[in-house]
Amino acid sequence: MKAKATVLDDAAIRRALTRISHEIIEKNKGVEDLVLVGIKTRGVPIAQRLKEKIQEIESFDIPGGELDITLYRDDLTPKQNQAEPEIKETNIQTDIDGKKVILVDDVLYTGRTVRAAMDALIDHGRPAQIQLAVLVDRGHRELPIRADFVGKNVPTSHDEVVTVTLSETDQADEVKIYEK
């Protein structure tokens, strides 16, 4: 794949996450009853960064967690891959019943990952509300899902790929668009 553009560098990612943190606090009129849950893989460090920023702002430690959606995906078929899917651990540190859960992911595209995440989350309890925070919204939805908090809207074509790299998983912070 050929790199087409860098749409966010480390400073822009930091600014976007700071803005999203403030928006989360404002929309929810504080941080009481909030739970931040990152969708594996890159949603987890983004959720952790949001948690830290919100704690700086509000001096309140929001519970969080990690959600593995592997078994909830609608694209797992035997034809696609002969190997068994790799199941990662789901770890939600608190009871989510009656809480406002903010699902966190890196890129929102078709909406299928978010649908799978909501199904997985509901298996852990019944939140009062589910909100969605993403670093990048690239459009092309196949399901009626939208993010409540977006770091950057990046219009793309179906022939492009958006990649998010984070220092926790990839040793660098940036968002790039590649041509297929």
mmCIF file of C-alpha atoms in Angstrom:
data_model
loop_
_atom_site.group_PDB
_atom_site.id
_atom_site.type_symbol
_atom_site.label_atom_id
_atom_site.label_comp_id
_atom_site.label_asym_id
_atom_site.label_seq_id
_atom_site.Cartn_x
_atom_site.Cartn_y
_atom_site.Cartn_z
ATOM 1 C CA MET A 1 0.000 0.000 0.000
ATOM 2 C CA LYS A 2 1.124 3.502 -0.781
ATOM 3 C CA ALA A 3 0.928 6.212 1.906
ATOM 4 C CA LYS A 4 -1.300 9.035 0.698
ATOM 5 C CA ALA A 5 -1.439 11.435 3.663
ATOM 6 C CA THR A 6 -0.840 11.841 7.363
ATOM 7 C CA VAL A 7 -4.066 13.245 8.801
ATOM 8 C CA LEU A 8 -3.081 13.356 12.487
ATOM 9 C CA ASP A 9 0.360 13.488 14.075
ATOM 10 C CA ASP A 10 1.119 12.962 17.764
ATOM 11 C CA ALA A 11 0.279 16.565 18.746
ATOM 12 C CA ALA A 12 -3.015 16.507 16.801
ATOM 13 C CA ILE A 13 -3.983 13.195 18.437
ATOM 14 C CA ARG A 14 -3.236 14.685 21.854
ATOM 15 C CA ARG A 15 -5.375 17.759 21.086
ATOM 16 C CA ALA A 16 -8.234 15.630 19.736
ATOM 17 C CA LEU A 17 -8.277 13.439 22.850
ATOM 18 C CA THR A 18 -8.197 16.505 25.116
ATOM 19 C CA ARG A 19 -11.192 17.939 23.238
ATOM 20 C CA ILE A 20 -13.079 14.632 23.385
ATOM 21 C CA SER A 21 -12.421 14.459 27.143
ATOM 22 C CA HIS A 22 -13.962 17.890 27.656
ATOM 23 C CA GLU A 23 -16.924 16.974 25.421
ATOM 24 C CA ILE A 24 -17.559 13.777 27.413
ATOM 25 C CA ILE A 25 -17.594 15.735 30.680
ATOM 26 C CA GLU A 26 -19.840 18.443 29.233
ATOM 27 C CA LYS A 27 -22.355 16.109 27.572
ATOM 28 C CA ASN A 28 -22.679 13.973 30.698
ATOM 29 C CA LYS A 29 -22.763 16.946 33.087
ATOM 30 C CA GLY A 30 -19.781 15.566 34.961
ATOM 31 C CA VAL A 31 -18.317 12.116 35.316
ATOM 32 C CA GLU A 32 -20.610 10.394 37.803
ATOM 33 C CA ASP A 33 -21.758 6.939 36.646
ATOM 34 C CA LEU A 34 -19.428 6.937 33.607
ATOM 35 C CA VAL A 35 -17.460 3.881 32.534
ATOM 36 C CA LEU A 36 -14.899 3.994 29.687
ATOM 37 C CA VAL A 37 -14.551 0.726 27.750
ATOM 38 C CA GLY A 38 -11.956 0.366 24.999
ATOM 39 C CA ILE A 39 -12.588 -1.982 22.069
ATOM 40 C CA LYS A 40 -9.515 -4.139 21.499
ATOM 41 C CA THR A 41 -6.955 -3.460 20.179
ATOM 42 C CA ARG A 42 -6.349 0.269 19.704
ATOM 43 C CA GLY A 43 -9.508 1.408 21.469
ATOM 44 C CA VAL A 44 -7.971 0.255 24.753
ATOM 45 C CA PRO A 45 -5.027 2.720 24.866
ATOM 46 C CA ILE A 46 -7.270 5.503 23.548
ATOM 47 C CA ALA A 47 -9.744 4.811 26.375
ATOM 48 C CA GLN A 48 -6.856 4.822 28.865
ATOM 49 C CA ARG A 49 -5.636 8.190 27.572
ATOM 50 C CA LEU A 50 -9.175 9.622 27.812
ATOM 51 C CA LYS A 51 -9.483 8.249 31.353
ATOM 52 C CA GLU A 52 -6.212 9.954 32.354
ATOM 53 C CA LYS A 53 -7.216 13.283 30.777
ATOM 54 C CA ILE A 54 -10.634 13.237 32.430
ATOM 55 C CA GLN A 55 -8.992 12.414 35.763
ATOM 56 C CA GLU A 56 -6.670 15.444 35.319
ATOM 57 C CA ILE A 57 -9.652 17.704 34.590
ATOM 58 C CA GLU A 58 -12.153 16.390 37.149
ATOM 59 C CA SER A 59 -9.909 14.788 39.806
ATOM 60 C CA PHE A 60 -12.098 11.684 39.588
ATOM 61 C CA ASP A 61 -10.985 8.192 38.634
ATOM 62 C CA ILE A 62 -13.484 6.797 36.115
ATOM 63 C CA PRO A 63 -13.715 3.009 36.015
ATOM 64 C CA GLY A 64 -12.723 1.456 32.727
ATOM 65 C CA GLY A 65 -12.281 -1.753 30.891
ATOM 66 C CA GLU A 66 -11.290 -3.654 27.790
ATOM 67 C CA LEU A 67 -13.707 -5.395 25.460
ATOM 68 C CA ASP A 68 -12.874 -8.239 23.091
ATOM 69 C CA ILE A 69 -15.479 -8.519 20.326
ATOM 70 C CA THR A 70 -13.977 -11.435 18.407
ATOM 71 C CA LEU A 71 -16.849 -13.860 18.985
ATOM 72 C CA TYR A 72 -19.475 -11.178 18.257
ATOM 73 C CA ARG A 73 -18.217 -10.234 14.784
ATOM 74 C CA ASP A 74 -20.465 -11.028 11.834
ATOM 75 C CA ASP A 75 -17.528 -11.631 9.483
ATOM 76 C CA LEU A 76 -16.092 -14.733 11.184
ATOM 77 C CA THR A 77 -16.576 -17.547 8.725
ATOM 78 C CA PRO A 78 -14.705 -20.809 8.230
ATOM 79 C CA LYS A 79 -13.993 -19.831 4.600
ATOM 80 C CA GLN A 80 -12.200 -16.654 5.625
ATOM 81 C CA ASN A 81 -9.637 -18.278 7.869
ATOM 82 C CA GLN A 82 -9.005 -21.929 8.649
ATOM 83 C CA ALA A 83 -7.386 -21.080 11.994
ATOM 84 C CA GLU A 84 -9.414 -20.531 15.128
ATOM 85 C CA PRO A 85 -9.945 -16.843 15.961
ATOM 86 C CA GLU A 86 -7.634 -15.453 18.629
ATOM 87 C CA ILE A 87 -9.726 -14.662 21.682
ATOM 88 C CA LYS A 88 -8.408 -11.848 23.867
ATOM 89 C CA GLU A 89 -9.476 -11.133 27.403
ATOM 90 C CA THR A 90 -12.436 -8.910 28.204
ATOM 91 C CA ASN A 91 -11.827 -7.044 31.437
ATOM 92 C CA ILE A 92 -14.418 -4.575 32.719
ATOM 93 C CA GLN A 93 -13.477 -3.367 36.202
ATOM 94 C CA THR A 94 -16.939 -2.459 37.408
ATOM 95 C CA ASP A 95 -20.603 -3.324 37.205
ATOM 96 C CA ILE A 96 -22.079 -1.536 34.169
ATOM 97 C CA ASP A 97 -25.758 -1.920 35.131
ATOM 98 C CA GLY A 98 -27.374 1.514 35.115
ATOM 99 C CA LYS A 99 -24.132 3.261 34.107
ATOM 100 C CA LYS A 100 -23.314 5.436 31.110
ATOM 101 C CA VAL A 101 -20.804 3.373 29.166
ATOM 102 C CA ILE A 102 -18.601 5.093 26.637
ATOM 103 C CA LEU A 103 -17.279 2.646 24.054
ATOM 104 C CA VAL A 104 -13.950 3.815 22.630
ATOM 105 C CA ASP A 105 -12.411 2.783 19.303
ATOM 106 C CA ASP A 106 -9.797 4.094 16.898
ATOM 107 C CA VAL A 107 -11.690 4.223 13.559
ATOM 108 C CA LEU A 108 -15.411 4.187 12.806
ATOM 109 C CA TYR A 109 -16.072 2.819 9.323
ATOM 110 C CA THR A 110 -19.010 0.518 8.509
ATOM 111 C CA GLY A 111 -20.325 0.348 12.067
ATOM 112 C CA ARG A 112 -20.050 -3.430 12.307
ATOM 113 C CA THR A 113 -17.332 -3.361 14.977
ATOM 114 C CA VAL A 114 -19.477 -1.078 17.131
ATOM 115 C CA ARG A 115 -22.522 -3.333 16.674
ATOM 116 C CA ALA A 116 -20.431 -6.304 17.809
ATOM 117 C CA ALA A 117 -19.115 -4.285 20.764
ATOM 118 C CA MET A 118 -22.634 -3.370 21.874
ATOM 119 C CA ASP A 119 -23.647 -7.042 21.743
ATOM 120 C CA ALA A 120 -20.582 -8.016 23.796
ATOM 121 C CA LEU A 121 -21.210 -5.211 26.283
ATOM 122 C CA ILE A 122 -24.847 -6.197 26.816
ATOM 123 C CA ASP A 123 -23.633 -9.680 27.796
ATOM 124 C CA HIS A 124 -21.873 -7.991 30.755
ATOM 125 C CA GLY A 125 -24.844 -5.993 32.005
ATOM 126 C CA ARG A 126 -27.502 -3.449 31.143
ATOM 127 C CA PRO A 127 -26.091 0.054 30.910
ATOM 128 C CA ALA A 128 -28.419 3.045 31.189
ATOM 129 C CA GLN A 129 -26.799 4.461 28.062
ATOM 130 C CA ILE A 130 -24.073 3.589 25.571
ATOM 131 C CA GLN A 131 -22.103 6.380 23.912
ATOM 132 C CA LEU A 132 -19.364 6.088 21.311
ATOM 133 C CA ALA A 133 -16.041 7.922 21.135
ATOM 134 C CA VAL A 134 -13.712 7.435 18.157
ATOM 135 C CA LEU A 135 -10.462 9.032 17.129
ATOM 136 C CA VAL A 136 -11.385 8.962 13.406
ATOM 137 C CA ASP A 137 -14.732 8.741 11.599
ATOM 138 C CA ARG A 138 -14.124 7.877 7.957
ATOM 139 C CA GLY A 139 -17.742 7.472 6.825
ATOM 140 C CA HIS A 140 -19.201 4.661 4.675
ATOM 141 C CA ARG A 141 -21.609 3.322 7.300
ATOM 142 C CA GLU A 142 -23.440 0.069 6.614
ATOM 143 C CA LEU A 143 -25.393 0.228 9.874
ATOM 144 C CA PRO A 144 -27.246 3.151 11.496
ATOM 145 C CA ILE A 145 -24.455 3.926 13.969
ATOM 146 C CA ARG A 146 -22.859 7.290 14.671
ATOM 147 C CA ALA A 147 -20.222 8.472 17.117
ATOM 148 C CA ASP A 148 -21.089 10.855 19.939
ATOM 149 C CA PHE A 149 -17.491 12.063 20.172
ATOM 150 C CA VAL A 150 -15.135 12.272 17.164
ATOM 151 C CA GLY A 151 -11.502 13.340 17.090
ATOM 152 C CA LYS A 152 -11.482 13.962 13.340
ATOM 153 C CA ASN A 153 -13.836 13.296 10.437
ATOM 154 C CA VAL A 154 -11.794 12.015 7.490
ATOM 155 C CA PRO A 155 -13.746 11.591 4.253
ATOM 156 C CA THR A 156 -12.328 8.595 2.392
ATOM 157 C CA SER A 157 -13.054 6.396 -0.573
ATOM 158 C CA HIS A 158 -13.550 2.634 -0.378
ATOM 159 C CA ASP A 159 -10.148 2.296 -2.070
ATOM 160 C CA GLU A 160 -8.384 3.906 0.872
ATOM 161 C CA VAL A 161 -7.303 2.471 4.217
ATOM 162 C CA VAL A 162 -7.038 4.507 7.409
ATOM 163 C CA THR A 163 -4.403 3.291 9.843
ATOM 164 C CA VAL A 164 -3.994 4.443 13.421
ATOM 165 C CA THR A 165 -0.690 3.807 15.135
ATOM 166 C CA LEU A 166 -0.278 4.436 18.858
ATOM 167 C CA SER A 167 2.853 4.445 20.969
ATOM 168 C CA GLU A 168 1.401 1.770 23.280
ATOM 169 C CA THR A 169 1.019 -0.735 20.425
ATOM 170 C CA ASP A 170 3.114 0.598 17.529
ATOM 171 C CA GLN A 171 5.799 2.899 19.066
ATOM 172 C CA ALA A 172 4.427 6.021 17.290
ATOM 173 C CA ASP A 173 1.299 8.192 17.319
ATOM 174 C CA GLU A 174 -0.189 9.028 13.931
ATOM 175 C CA VAL A 175 -3.136 8.498 11.608
ATOM 176 C CA LYS A 176 -2.411 7.899 7.924
ATOM 177 C CA ILE A 177 -4.421 7.241 4.785
ATOM 178 C CA TYR A 178 -3.117 4.633 2.355
ATOM 179 C CA GLU A 179 -4.173 3.765 -1.193
ATOM 180 C CA LYS A 180 -5.061 0.077 -1.664
#
